Amino acid sequence: MVQLEKEGKKISDLLSGLKEAREKLSLRFTVTKSDFRLYGEEIIASLNGYAPSCDGWTVRKDTYEGIRVSVDENNGNGWFVLRMSVHDPVMPLDIESNETGGTLKICETLYKFMEDQSGIDSTPLKKAIESLKNSAFFITFIPLFLHF
């Protein structure tokens, strides 16, 4: 703050160049294993090994909790964070994309990993994919019907 004051700037000046994501999605997965913290850490470690094998995915090293993955423009144009809840047997997932349909691409790739994990309910991700596909159908095709 002191440095900003010396430069005659405000915090809002730092944020002015940032743009809002086009799509955002937040999900919560229930961990069904009794030692949920240990199992959640195992999932994060496994995803840390899996993510580099996905086209356009880069594991960020500047993450302090969970795993953060950047996704390039050809594979979703955004990022996601998967982490453990502090007290509950839950793993929150936050996804953002800078393009329409980007969260769907990220979800579909992530689901290939999550569906093989026992001890965690990946149903929220499956339902999100179905919902995103349905909304993409309407976004893509409804305007065509309006032109008739």
CSV table of C-alpha atoms in Angstrom, one decimal:
chain,number,residue,atom,x,y,z
A,1,MET,CA,0.0,0.0,0.0
A,2,VAL,CA,2.8,2.4,0.9
A,3,GLN,CA,4.5,1.8,-2.5
A,4,LEU,CA,1.2,2.4,-4.3
A,5,GLU,CA,0.7,5.7,-2.4
A,6,LYS,CA,4.2,6.8,-3.4
A,7,GLU,CA,3.4,6.2,-7.0
A,8,GLY,CA,0.0,8.0,-6.7
A,9,LYS,CA,-1.9,4.8,-7.4
A,10,LYS,CA,-4.8,2.9,-5.9
A,11,ILE,CA,-5.5,-0.8,-5.6
A,12,SER,CA,-8.1,-0.4,-8.3
A,13,ASP,CA,-5.4,0.7,-10.7
A,14,LEU,CA,-3.7,-2.7,-10.3
A,15,LEU,CA,-6.9,-4.5,-11.1
A,16,SER,CA,-8.0,-2.2,-14.1
A,17,GLY,CA,-6.1,-4.3,-16.7
A,18,LEU,CA,-7.6,-7.6,-15.6
A,19,LYS,CA,-10.7,-8.9,-17.4
A,20,GLU,CA,-13.5,-11.0,-16.0
A,21,ALA,CA,-13.7,-14.6,-17.1
A,22,ARG,CA,-16.3,-15.5,-19.7
A,23,GLU,CA,-17.4,-18.6,-17.8
A,24,LYS,CA,-17.1,-19.7,-14.1
A,25,LEU,CA,-18.1,-22.9,-12.5
A,26,SER,CA,-17.8,-24.0,-8.9
A,27,LEU,CA,-18.5,-27.6,-7.8
A,28,ARG,CA,-18.1,-29.5,-4.5
A,29,PHE,CA,-17.2,-33.2,-4.4
A,30,THR,CA,-18.0,-35.3,-1.4
A,31,VAL,CA,-15.2,-37.6,-0.2
A,32,THR,CA,-16.7,-40.8,1.0
A,33,LYS,CA,-13.6,-42.4,2.6
A,34,SER,CA,-13.4,-42.1,6.4
A,35,ASP,CA,-9.9,-40.5,6.4
A,36,PHE,CA,-11.0,-37.8,4.0
A,37,ARG,CA,-8.1,-35.5,4.4
A,38,LEU,CA,-5.5,-38.2,3.6
A,39,TYR,CA,-7.6,-39.4,0.7
A,40,GLY,CA,-8.1,-35.9,-0.6
A,41,GLU,CA,-4.3,-35.3,-0.6
A,42,GLU,CA,-3.9,-38.6,-2.5
A,43,ILE,CA,-6.3,-37.4,-5.2
A,44,ILE,CA,-4.5,-34.1,-5.5
A,45,ALA,CA,-1.1,-35.9,-5.8
A,46,SER,CA,-2.6,-38.2,-8.5
A,47,LEU,CA,-4.0,-35.3,-10.4
A,48,ASN,CA,-0.6,-33.6,-10.1
A,49,GLY,CA,0.8,-36.6,-12.0
A,50,TYR,CA,-2.1,-36.9,-14.5
A,51,ALA,CA,-2.4,-33.2,-15.5
A,52,PRO,CA,0.8,-32.9,-17.5
A,53,SER,CA,-0.4,-35.8,-19.7
A,54,CYS,CA,-3.4,-33.7,-20.8
A,55,ASP,CA,-3.0,-31.5,-23.9
A,56,GLY,CA,-2.5,-27.9,-23.0
A,57,TRP,CA,-2.6,-28.4,-19.2
A,58,THR,CA,0.2,-26.9,-17.0
A,59,VAL,CA,0.4,-27.5,-13.3
A,60,ARG,CA,1.1,-24.2,-11.6
A,61,LYS,CA,3.8,-24.3,-8.9
A,62,ASP,CA,2.6,-21.0,-7.3
A,63,THR,CA,-0.3,-22.8,-5.5
A,64,TYR,CA,-0.5,-22.8,-1.7
A,65,GLU,CA,-3.3,-25.3,-1.3
A,66,GLY,CA,-4.5,-28.1,-3.6
A,67,ILE,CA,-3.6,-28.1,-7.2
A,68,ARG,CA,-4.0,-25.2,-9.8
A,69,VAL,CA,-3.8,-26.0,-13.5
A,70,SER,CA,-3.6,-23.5,-16.3
A,71,VAL,CA,-5.3,-24.6,-19.5
A,72,ASP,CA,-4.2,-23.2,-22.9
A,73,GLU,CA,-6.4,-21.6,-25.6
A,74,ASN,CA,-6.9,-24.9,-27.5
A,75,ASN,CA,-8.1,-26.9,-24.6
A,76,GLY,CA,-10.4,-24.6,-22.6
A,77,ASN,CA,-8.5,-21.3,-22.3
A,78,GLY,CA,-8.6,-20.9,-18.5
A,79,TRP,CA,-7.7,-22.6,-15.3
A,80,PHE,CA,-9.0,-24.7,-12.4
A,81,VAL,CA,-8.2,-25.3,-8.7
A,82,LEU,CA,-9.1,-28.4,-6.8
A,83,ARG,CA,-8.4,-28.4,-3.1
A,84,MET,CA,-9.5,-29.9,0.2
A,85,SER,CA,-12.1,-28.2,2.5
A,86,VAL,CA,-10.6,-27.1,5.8
A,87,HIS,CA,-13.0,-29.1,8.0
A,88,ASP,CA,-15.4,-31.0,5.9
A,89,PRO,CA,-15.1,-34.2,3.7
A,90,VAL,CA,-15.5,-32.0,0.6
A,91,MET,CA,-13.2,-31.1,-2.3
A,92,PRO,CA,-14.2,-27.7,-3.9
A,93,LEU,CA,-13.4,-27.3,-7.6
A,94,ASP,CA,-13.3,-23.8,-9.2
A,95,ILE,CA,-13.0,-23.5,-13.0
A,96,GLU,CA,-12.8,-20.3,-15.1
A,97,SER,CA,-12.5,-19.9,-18.8
A,98,ASN,CA,-12.0,-16.9,-21.1
A,99,GLU,CA,-14.1,-18.5,-23.9
A,100,THR,CA,-17.6,-19.8,-24.3
A,101,GLY,CA,-17.5,-23.5,-24.1
A,102,GLY,CA,-14.2,-23.5,-22.3
A,103,THR,CA,-15.4,-24.8,-19.0
A,104,LEU,CA,-17.0,-27.8,-20.8
A,105,LYS,CA,-13.7,-28.7,-22.4
A,106,ILE,CA,-12.0,-28.5,-19.0
A,107,CYS,CA,-14.7,-30.5,-17.3
A,108,GLU,CA,-14.7,-33.3,-19.9
A,109,THR,CA,-10.9,-33.7,-19.6
A,110,LEU,CA,-11.0,-33.6,-15.8
A,111,TYR,CA,-13.9,-36.1,-15.7
A,112,LYS,CA,-11.6,-38.7,-17.5
A,113,PHE,CA,-9.5,-38.5,-14.3
A,114,MET,CA,-12.2,-38.2,-11.7
A,115,GLU,CA,-14.4,-41.0,-12.9
A,116,ASP,CA,-11.7,-43.5,-12.0
A,117,GLN,CA,-11.3,-42.3,-8.5
A,118,SER,CA,-13.0,-44.4,-5.8
A,119,GLY,CA,-13.8,-42.7,-2.6
A,120,ILE,CA,-15.0,-39.4,-4.1
A,121,ASP,CA,-18.4,-38.7,-5.6
A,122,SER,CA,-17.8,-37.3,-9.1
A,123,THR,CA,-21.5,-36.9,-9.8
A,124,PRO,CA,-21.4,-33.1,-9.6
A,125,LEU,CA,-18.9,-33.0,-12.5
A,126,LYS,CA,-20.9,-35.4,-14.6
A,127,LYS,CA,-24.1,-33.3,-14.1
A,128,ALA,CA,-22.2,-30.1,-14.9
A,129,ILE,CA,-21.0,-31.7,-18.2
A,130,GLU,CA,-24.6,-32.7,-19.1
A,131,SER,CA,-25.9,-29.2,-18.2
A,132,LEU,CA,-23.1,-27.4,-20.1
A,133,LYS,CA,-23.7,-29.6,-23.2
A,134,ASN,CA,-27.4,-28.8,-23.1
A,135,SER,CA,-26.8,-25.0,-22.7
A,136,ALA,CA,-24.3,-25.1,-25.5
A,137,PHE,CA,-26.9,-26.8,-27.7
A,138,PHE,CA,-29.3,-23.9,-27.1
A,139,ILE,CA,-26.7,-21.2,-27.4
A,140,THR,CA,-25.5,-22.7,-30.7
A,141,PHE,CA,-28.8,-23.7,-32.3
A,142,ILE,CA,-31.6,-21.4,-31.1
A,143,PRO,CA,-30.3,-18.3,-33.1
A,144,LEU,CA,-30.5,-20.4,-36.2
A,145,PHE,CA,-34.2,-21.0,-35.6
A,146,LEU,CA,-34.8,-17.3,-35.1
A,147,HIS,CA,-33.6,-16.5,-38.6
A,148,PHE,CA,-36.3,-18.6,-40.2
